[in-house]
PDB file of C-alpha atoms in Angstrom:
ATOM      1  CA  ASP A   9     -16.390  18.954  -6.482  1.00  0.00           C
ATOM      2  CA  ALA A  10     -14.982  16.270  -8.740  1.00  0.00           C
ATOM      3  CA  ASP A  11     -17.140  14.981 -11.592  1.00  0.00           C
ATOM      4  CA  VAL A  12     -16.172  11.377 -10.807  1.00  0.00           C
ATOM      5  CA  THR A  13     -15.764  10.542  -7.120  1.00  0.00           C
ATOM      6  CA  GLN A  14     -14.261   7.346  -5.754  1.00  0.00           C
ATOM      7  CA  THR A  15     -14.425   6.101  -2.169  1.00  0.00           C
ATOM      8  CA  PRO A  16     -12.384   5.087  -0.328  1.00  0.00           C
ATOM      9  CA  ARG A  17      -9.216   6.697  -1.697  1.00  0.00           C
ATOM     10  CA  ASN A  18      -6.994   4.328   0.275  1.00  0.00           C
ATOM     11  CA  ARG A  19      -7.756   0.989   1.896  1.00  0.00           C
ATOM     12  CA  ILE A  20      -5.655  -1.649   3.582  1.00  0.00           C
ATOM     13  CA  THR A  21      -7.291  -4.990   4.185  1.00  0.00           C
ATOM     14  CA  LYS A  22      -6.482  -8.609   4.869  1.00  0.00           C
ATOM     15  CA  THR A  23      -6.662 -11.665   2.675  1.00  0.00           C
ATOM     16  CA  GLY A  24     -10.163 -13.111   2.543  1.00  0.00           C
ATOM     17  CA  LYS A  25     -12.022  -9.919   3.417  1.00  0.00           C
ATOM     18  CA  ARG A  26     -14.828  -8.515   1.277  1.00  0.00           C
ATOM     19  CA  ILE A  27     -14.120  -5.063  -0.111  1.00  0.00           C
ATOM     20  CA  MET A  28     -16.330  -2.625  -1.954  1.00  0.00           C
ATOM     21  CA  LEU A  29     -15.064   0.360  -3.924  1.00  0.00           C
ATOM     22  CA  GLU A  30     -17.679   2.926  -4.813  1.00  0.00           C
ATOM     23  CA  CYS A  31     -17.917   5.372  -7.667  1.00  0.00           C
ATOM     24  CA  SER A  32     -20.375   8.169  -8.307  1.00  0.00           C
ATOM     25  CA  GLN A  33     -20.507  10.668 -11.159  1.00  0.00           C
ATOM     26  CA  THR A  34     -22.205  13.954 -11.933  1.00  0.00           C
ATOM     27  CA  LYS A  35     -21.397  14.054 -15.653  1.00  0.00           C
ATOM     28  CA  GLY A  36     -24.676  12.452 -16.687  1.00  0.00           C
ATOM     29  CA  HIS A  37     -22.896   9.772 -18.716  1.00  0.00           C
ATOM     30  CA  ASP A  38     -24.517   6.389 -19.268  1.00  0.00           C
ATOM     31  CA  ARG A  39     -21.206   4.525 -19.607  1.00  0.00           C
ATOM     32  CA  MET A  40     -19.091   3.641 -16.614  1.00  0.00           C
ATOM     33  CA  TYR A  41     -15.945   1.562 -16.246  1.00  0.00           C
ATOM     34  CA  TRP A  42     -13.630   0.050 -13.664  1.00  0.00           C
ATOM     35  CA  TYR A  43      -9.939  -0.208 -14.493  1.00  0.00           C
ATOM     36  CA  ARG A  44      -7.009  -1.558 -12.557  1.00  0.00           C
ATOM     37  CA  GLN A  45      -3.521  -0.018 -12.823  1.00  0.00           C
ATOM     38  CA  ASP A  46      -0.351  -1.978 -12.098  1.00  0.00           C
ATOM     39  CA  PRO A  47       3.197  -0.718 -12.724  1.00  0.00           C
ATOM     40  CA  GLY A  48       4.384  -1.637 -16.218  1.00  0.00           C
ATOM     41  CA  LEU A  49       0.995  -2.996 -17.246  1.00  0.00           C
ATOM     42  CA  GLY A  50      -0.942   0.185 -17.858  1.00  0.00           C
ATOM     43  CA  LEU A  51      -4.676   0.140 -17.222  1.00  0.00           C
ATOM     44  CA  ARG A  52      -6.659  -3.050 -17.634  1.00  0.00           C
ATOM     45  CA  LEU A  53     -10.423  -3.151 -17.891  1.00  0.00           C
ATOM     46  CA  ILE A  54     -12.243  -5.091 -15.176  1.00  0.00           C
ATOM     47  CA  TYR A  55     -15.918  -4.401 -15.900  1.00  0.00           C
ATOM     48  CA  TYR A  56     -17.935  -1.881 -17.859  1.00  0.00           C
ATOM     49  CA  SER A  57     -21.553  -0.826 -18.058  1.00  0.00           C
ATOM     50  CA  PHE A  58     -23.244   1.041 -20.899  1.00  0.00           C
ATOM     51  CA  ASP A  59     -26.465   1.654 -19.004  1.00  0.00           C
ATOM     52  CA  VAL A  60     -28.148   0.635 -15.750  1.00  0.00           C
ATOM     53  CA  LYS A  61     -29.289  -2.747 -17.103  1.00  0.00           C
ATOM     54  CA  ASP A  62     -26.067  -3.538 -18.941  1.00  0.00           C
ATOM     55  CA  ILE A  63     -22.997  -5.120 -17.272  1.00  0.00           C
ATOM     56  CA  ASN A  64     -20.042  -6.539 -19.210  1.00  0.00           C
ATOM     57  CA  LYS A  65     -16.855  -8.301 -18.233  1.00  0.00           C
ATOM     58  CA  GLY A  66     -13.554  -6.785 -19.203  1.00  0.00           C
ATOM     59  CA  GLU A  67     -10.240  -8.534 -19.707  1.00  0.00           C
ATOM     60  CA  ILE A  68      -9.568  -9.277 -16.009  1.00  0.00           C
ATOM     61  CA  SER A  69     -12.952  -9.799 -14.318  1.00  0.00           C
ATOM     62  CA  ASP A  70     -12.096 -12.955 -12.338  1.00  0.00           C
ATOM     63  CA  GLY A  71     -12.302 -12.300  -8.593  1.00  0.00           C
ATOM     64  CA  TYR A  72     -14.370  -9.136  -9.039  1.00  0.00           C
ATOM     65  CA  SER A  73     -18.052  -8.262  -9.302  1.00  0.00           C
ATOM     66  CA  VAL A  74     -19.898  -5.023  -9.936  1.00  0.00           C
ATOM     67  CA  SER A  75     -23.244  -3.393  -9.282  1.00  0.00           C
ATOM     68  CA  ARG A  76     -24.773  -0.513 -11.226  1.00  0.00           C
ATOM     69  CA  GLN A  77     -27.187   0.903  -8.668  1.00  0.00           C
ATOM     70  CA  ALA A  78     -28.194   3.918 -10.726  1.00  0.00           C
ATOM     71  CA  GLN A  79     -26.984   5.851 -13.738  1.00  0.00           C
ATOM     72  CA  ALA A  80     -24.632   7.764 -11.464  1.00  0.00           C
ATOM     73  CA  LYS A  81     -23.326   4.893  -9.319  1.00  0.00           C
ATOM     74  CA  PHE A  82     -21.119   1.913 -10.155  1.00  0.00           C
ATOM     75  CA  SER A  83     -19.529  -0.207  -7.418  1.00  0.00           C
ATOM     76  CA  LEU A  84     -16.734  -2.750  -7.618  1.00  0.00           C
ATOM     77  CA  SER A  85     -16.550  -5.616  -5.120  1.00  0.00           C
ATOM     78  CA  LEU A  86     -13.845  -8.067  -4.224  1.00  0.00           C
ATOM     79  CA  GLU A  87     -15.675 -10.950  -2.570  1.00  0.00           C
ATOM     80  CA  SER A  88     -12.565 -12.464  -1.008  1.00  0.00           C
ATOM     81  CA  ALA A  89      -9.527 -10.241  -1.449  1.00  0.00           C
ATOM     82  CA  ILE A  90      -6.123 -11.741  -2.245  1.00  0.00           C
ATOM     83  CA  PRO A  91      -2.685 -10.073  -2.241  1.00  0.00           C
ATOM     84  CA  ASN A  92      -2.357  -9.963  -6.044  1.00  0.00           C
ATOM     85  CA  GLN A  93      -5.391  -7.679  -6.099  1.00  0.00           C
ATOM     86  CA  THR A  94      -3.219  -5.002  -4.523  1.00  0.00           C
ATOM     87  CA  ALA A  95      -3.386  -2.202  -7.093  1.00  0.00           C
ATOM     88  CA  LEU A  96      -4.668   1.246  -7.947  1.00  0.00           C
ATOM     89  CA  TYR A  97      -8.277   1.126  -9.113  1.00  0.00           C
ATOM     90  CA  PHE A  98      -9.884   3.747 -11.333  1.00  0.00           C
ATOM     91  CA  CYS A  99     -13.497   4.421 -12.108  1.00  0.00           C
ATOM     92  CA  ALA A 100     -14.263   6.273 -15.332  1.00  0.00           C
ATOM     93  CA  THR A 101     -17.237   7.500 -17.333  1.00  0.00           C
ATOM     94  CA  SER A 102     -17.684   8.283 -21.003  1.00  0.00           C
ATOM     95  CA  ALA A 103     -20.039   9.628 -23.612  1.00  0.00           C
ATOM     96  CA  ASN A 104     -20.202   7.947 -27.021  1.00  0.00           C
ATOM     97  CA  THR A 105     -16.763   8.965 -28.362  1.00  0.00           C
ATOM     98  CA  GLY A 106     -14.868   6.686 -25.995  1.00  0.00           C
ATOM     99  CA  GLU A 107     -13.131   9.605 -24.232  1.00  0.00           C
ATOM    100  CA  LEU A 108     -12.900   8.675 -20.576  1.00  0.00           C
ATOM    101  CA  PHE A 109     -13.236  10.897 -17.521  1.00  0.00           C
ATOM    102  CA  PHE A 110     -11.439   9.392 -14.537  1.00  0.00           C
ATOM    103  CA  GLY A 111     -11.811   9.521 -10.805  1.00  0.00           C
ATOM    104  CA  GLU A 112      -8.745  10.098  -8.674  1.00  0.00           C
ATOM    105  CA  GLY A 113      -8.247   6.444  -7.928  1.00  0.00           C
ATOM    106  CA  SER A 114      -8.607   4.056  -4.990  1.00  0.00           C
ATOM    107  CA  ARG A 115      -5.404   2.496  -3.728  1.00  0.00           C
ATOM    108  CA  LEU A 116      -6.060  -0.983  -2.326  1.00  0.00           C
ATOM    109  CA  THR A 117      -3.522  -2.998  -0.374  1.00  0.00           C
ATOM    110  CA  VAL A 118      -4.304  -6.611   0.491  1.00  0.00           C
ATOM    111  CA  LEU A 119      -2.048  -8.089   3.167  1.00  0.00           C
TER     112      LEU A 119
ATOM    113  CA  ALA B  25      -8.638  -7.952 -30.415  1.00  0.00           C
ATOM    114  CA  GLN B  26      -7.207  -4.488 -30.422  1.00  0.00           C
ATOM    115  CA  SER B  27      -3.839  -3.919 -28.734  1.00  0.00           C
ATOM    116  CA  VAL B  28      -1.659  -0.886 -28.067  1.00  0.00           C
ATOM    117  CA  THR B  29       2.136  -0.864 -27.895  1.00  0.00           C
ATOM    118  CA  GLN B  30       4.069   1.957 -26.350  1.00  0.00           C
ATOM    119  CA  LEU B  31       7.566   1.361 -27.556  1.00  0.00           C
ATOM    120  CA  ASP B  32       9.434   3.010 -24.679  1.00  0.00           C
ATOM    121  CA  SER B  33       8.735   2.306 -21.032  1.00  0.00           C
ATOM    122  CA  GLN B  34      10.911   5.223 -19.890  1.00  0.00           C
ATOM    123  CA  VAL B  35      12.147   8.325 -21.655  1.00  0.00           C
ATOM    124  CA  PRO B  36      14.703  10.567 -19.912  1.00  0.00           C
ATOM    125  CA  VAL B  37      15.204  14.000 -21.433  1.00  0.00           C
ATOM    126  CA  PHE B  38      16.735  17.338 -20.495  1.00  0.00           C
ATOM    127  CA  GLU B  39      14.604  20.412 -19.985  1.00  0.00           C
ATOM    128  CA  GLU B  40      13.895  22.393 -23.179  1.00  0.00           C
ATOM    129  CA  ALA B  41      14.788  19.425 -25.392  1.00  0.00           C
ATOM    130  CA  PRO B  42      12.228  17.940 -27.831  1.00  0.00           C
ATOM    131  CA  VAL B  43      10.576  14.628 -27.040  1.00  0.00           C
ATOM    132  CA  GLU B  44       8.622  11.974 -28.914  1.00  0.00           C
ATOM    133  CA  LEU B  45       6.666   9.203 -27.192  1.00  0.00           C
ATOM    134  CA  ARG B  46       5.819   6.386 -29.571  1.00  0.00           C
ATOM    135  CA  CYS B  47       2.548   4.484 -29.839  1.00  0.00           C
ATOM    136  CA  ASN B  48       1.417   1.804 -32.268  1.00  0.00           C
ATOM    137  CA  TYR B  49      -1.924   0.023 -32.360  1.00  0.00           C
ATOM    138  CA  SER B  50      -2.870  -3.259 -33.951  1.00  0.00           C
ATOM    139  CA  SER B  51      -5.919  -2.621 -36.086  1.00  0.00           C
ATOM    140  CA  SER B  52      -6.232  -0.630 -39.286  1.00  0.00           C
ATOM    141  CA  VAL B  53     -10.004  -0.303 -39.047  1.00  0.00           C
ATOM    142  CA  SER B  54     -11.568   2.979 -38.024  1.00  0.00           C
ATOM    143  CA  VAL B  55     -10.551   3.861 -34.493  1.00  0.00           C
ATOM    144  CA  TYR B  56     -10.471   6.765 -32.100  1.00  0.00           C
ATOM    145  CA  LEU B  57      -7.086   7.495 -30.504  1.00  0.00           C
ATOM    146  CA  PHE B  58      -6.170   9.203 -27.261  1.00  0.00           C
ATOM    147  CA  TRP B  59      -3.228  10.249 -25.152  1.00  0.00           C
ATOM    148  CA  TYR B  60      -3.719  10.564 -21.393  1.00  0.00           C
ATOM    149  CA  VAL B  61      -1.277  11.948 -18.820  1.00  0.00           C
ATOM    150  CA  GLN B  62      -0.947  10.894 -15.195  1.00  0.00           C
ATOM    151  CA  TYR B  63       0.981  13.200 -12.882  1.00  0.00           C
ATOM    152  CA  PRO B  64       2.413  11.680  -9.692  1.00  0.00           C
ATOM    153  CA  ASN B  65      -0.288  10.600  -7.226  1.00  0.00           C
ATOM    154  CA  GLN B  66      -3.093  11.771  -9.487  1.00  0.00           C
ATOM    155  CA  GLY B  67      -5.685  10.263 -11.812  1.00  0.00           C
ATOM    156  CA  LEU B  68      -5.518  10.363 -15.595  1.00  0.00           C
ATOM    157  CA  GLN B  69      -6.453  13.378 -17.640  1.00  0.00           C
ATOM    158  CA  LEU B  70      -6.924  13.734 -21.370  1.00  0.00           C
ATOM    159  CA  LEU B  71      -4.008  15.278 -23.246  1.00  0.00           C
ATOM    160  CA  LEU B  72      -5.443  15.051 -26.760  1.00  0.00           C
ATOM    161  CA  LYS B  73      -7.615  12.919 -29.009  1.00  0.00           C
ATOM    162  CA  TYR B  74      -8.061  11.984 -32.643  1.00  0.00           C
ATOM    163  CA  LEU B  75     -11.626  11.252 -33.767  1.00  0.00           C
ATOM    164  CA  SER B  76     -11.523  12.284 -37.435  1.00  0.00           C
ATOM    165  CA  GLY B  77     -10.290  15.049 -39.715  1.00  0.00           C
ATOM    166  CA  SER B  78      -6.773  16.479 -39.643  1.00  0.00           C
ATOM    167  CA  THR B  79      -4.166  13.896 -38.797  1.00  0.00           C
ATOM    168  CA  LEU B  80      -2.179  16.397 -36.717  1.00  0.00           C
ATOM    169  CA  VAL B  81      -3.877  16.905 -33.383  1.00  0.00           C
ATOM    170  CA  LYS B  82      -2.959  19.570 -30.870  1.00  0.00           C
ATOM    171  CA  GLY B  83      -3.537  19.100 -27.182  1.00  0.00           C
ATOM    172  CA  ILE B  84      -2.959  20.807 -23.888  1.00  0.00           C
ATOM    173  CA  ASN B  85       0.404  21.975 -22.542  1.00  0.00           C
ATOM    174  CA  GLY B  86       1.984  22.272 -26.010  1.00  0.00           C
ATOM    175  CA  PHE B  87       1.710  18.582 -26.931  1.00  0.00           C
ATOM    176  CA  GLU B  88       0.675  17.331 -30.343  1.00  0.00           C
ATOM    177  CA  ALA B  89       0.272  13.946 -31.992  1.00  0.00           C
ATOM    178  CA  GLU B  90       0.110  12.700 -35.544  1.00  0.00           C
ATOM    179  CA  PHE B  91      -2.213   9.943 -36.683  1.00  0.00           C
ATOM    180  CA  ASN B  92      -0.609   7.732 -39.344  1.00  0.00           C
ATOM    181  CA  LYS B  93      -3.112   5.224 -40.626  1.00  0.00           C
ATOM    182  CA  SER B  94      -0.716   3.318 -42.897  1.00  0.00           C
ATOM    183  CA  GLN B  95       1.737   2.781 -40.044  1.00  0.00           C
ATOM    184  CA  THR B  96      -1.010   2.409 -37.393  1.00  0.00           C
ATOM    185  CA  SER B  97       0.825   4.897 -35.211  1.00  0.00           C
ATOM    186  CA  PHE B  98      -0.118   7.863 -33.040  1.00  0.00           C
ATOM    187  CA  HIS B  99       3.137   9.332 -31.719  1.00  0.00           C
ATOM    188  CA  LEU B 100       3.103  12.159 -29.194  1.00  0.00           C
ATOM    189  CA  ARG B 101       5.528  15.084 -29.520  1.00  0.00           C
ATOM    190  CA  LYS B 102       6.523  18.268 -27.770  1.00  0.00           C
ATOM    191  CA  PRO B 103       9.187  20.619 -29.159  1.00  0.00           C
ATOM    192  CA  SER B 104      10.474  21.809 -25.781  1.00  0.00           C
ATOM    193  CA  VAL B 105       9.705  20.049 -22.500  1.00  0.00           C
ATOM    194  CA  HIS B 106       9.528  21.481 -18.995  1.00  0.00           C
ATOM    195  CA  ILE B 107      10.244  19.926 -15.635  1.00  0.00           C
ATOM    196  CA  SER B 108       6.486  19.969 -15.020  1.00  0.00           C
ATOM    197  CA  ASP B 109       5.963  17.545 -17.919  1.00  0.00           C
ATOM    198  CA  THR B 110       7.441  14.754 -15.793  1.00  0.00           C
ATOM    199  CA  ALA B 111       4.615  12.209 -15.668  1.00  0.00           C
ATOM    200  CA  GLU B 112       3.417   8.923 -17.096  1.00  0.00           C
ATOM    201  CA  TYR B 113       1.788   9.037 -20.508  1.00  0.00           C
ATOM    202  CA  PHE B 114      -0.713   6.493 -21.806  1.00  0.00           C
ATOM    203  CA  CYS B 115      -1.795   5.909 -25.369  1.00  0.00           C
ATOM    204  CA  ALA B 116      -5.264   4.426 -25.824  1.00  0.00           C
ATOM    205  CA  VAL B 117      -7.463   3.256 -28.689  1.00  0.00           C
ATOM    206  CA  THR B 118     -11.135   2.410 -28.885  1.00  0.00           C
ATOM    207  CA  GLU B 119     -12.240  -1.115 -29.571  1.00  0.00           C
ATOM    208  CA  GLY B 120     -15.713  -1.814 -30.857  1.00  0.00           C
ATOM    209  CA  SER B 121     -18.213  -0.242 -33.194  1.00  0.00           C
ATOM    210  CA  GLY B 122     -21.688   1.210 -33.329  1.00  0.00           C
ATOM    211  CA  GLY B 123     -20.905   3.601 -30.527  1.00  0.00           C
ATOM    212  CA  TYR B 124     -20.499   0.787 -28.013  1.00  0.00           C
ATOM    213  CA  ASN B 125     -16.783   1.205 -27.678  1.00  0.00           C
ATOM    214  CA  LYS B 126     -14.337   0.748 -24.852  1.00  0.00           C
ATOM    215  CA  LEU B 127     -10.793   1.999 -24.450  1.00  0.00           C
ATOM    216  CA  ILE B 128      -7.709  -0.215 -24.595  1.00  0.00           C
ATOM    217  CA  PHE B 129      -4.577   1.254 -23.009  1.00  0.00           C
ATOM    218  CA  GLY B 130      -0.884   0.819 -23.629  1.00  0.00           C
ATOM    219  CA  ALA B 131       1.479  -0.001 -20.772  1.00  0.00           C
ATOM    220  CA  GLY B 132       2.553   3.630 -20.389  1.00  0.00           C
ATOM    221  CA  THR B 133       5.719   5.660 -20.940  1.00  0.00           C
ATOM    222  CA  ARG B 134       7.335   7.381 -17.994  1.00  0.00           C
ATOM    223  CA  LEU B 135       8.749  10.741 -19.067  1.00  0.00           C
ATOM    224  CA  ALA B 136      11.459  12.106 -16.774  1.00  0.00           C
ATOM    225  CA  VAL B 137      12.565  15.677 -17.478  1.00  0.00           C
ATOM    226  CA  HIS B 138      15.909  16.635 -15.945  1.00  0.00           C
ATOM    227  CA  PRO B 139      17.262  20.144 -15.368  1.00  0.00           C
TER     228      PRO B 139
END
């Protein structure tokens, strides 16, 4: 089983719908992250959490929210999806060196 | 704020030729540096990392990178590439201190290895 698991792996939705992407990890790391990947832009940080009670905005948090339900679980929500949120979303975890361990990605298409 | 520049968006190369993927970062303060690889339709995996010590870092699949503090660069090299090295490569640097650091990524370099 993967150390970092993302669900769903693929999702197609319509403009205005609420979407939740879920992430769970078995690595025992305190730090978890959500990134968004767009062609030619690399990975951009949406939100990050250094422990259960700590939530921080990244560089592109507008239109997104997160919930850290437990050390092992970190969910990303789009309250009202819009087409420019079509992207590949990655969850990641890390220990204190900054090295990230990634999930396999969730591909979201907003029509 | 920290930034990362990958100087080439695409690098075409023939099989068994050498390759260098270039990466520069903005800050000269103490940083950790990483190269990640993303194969088609997969997530990212760590290729190599520089935390401290020797400036020449060896990674998986025959790749290596050299940390140059004065030039704020961390270029990735391989002496002889294979078709299977076709992938997108991302350079990343930590931002922050006191252990509360997060990773900033470059835009990526797409390596295409041709027979």
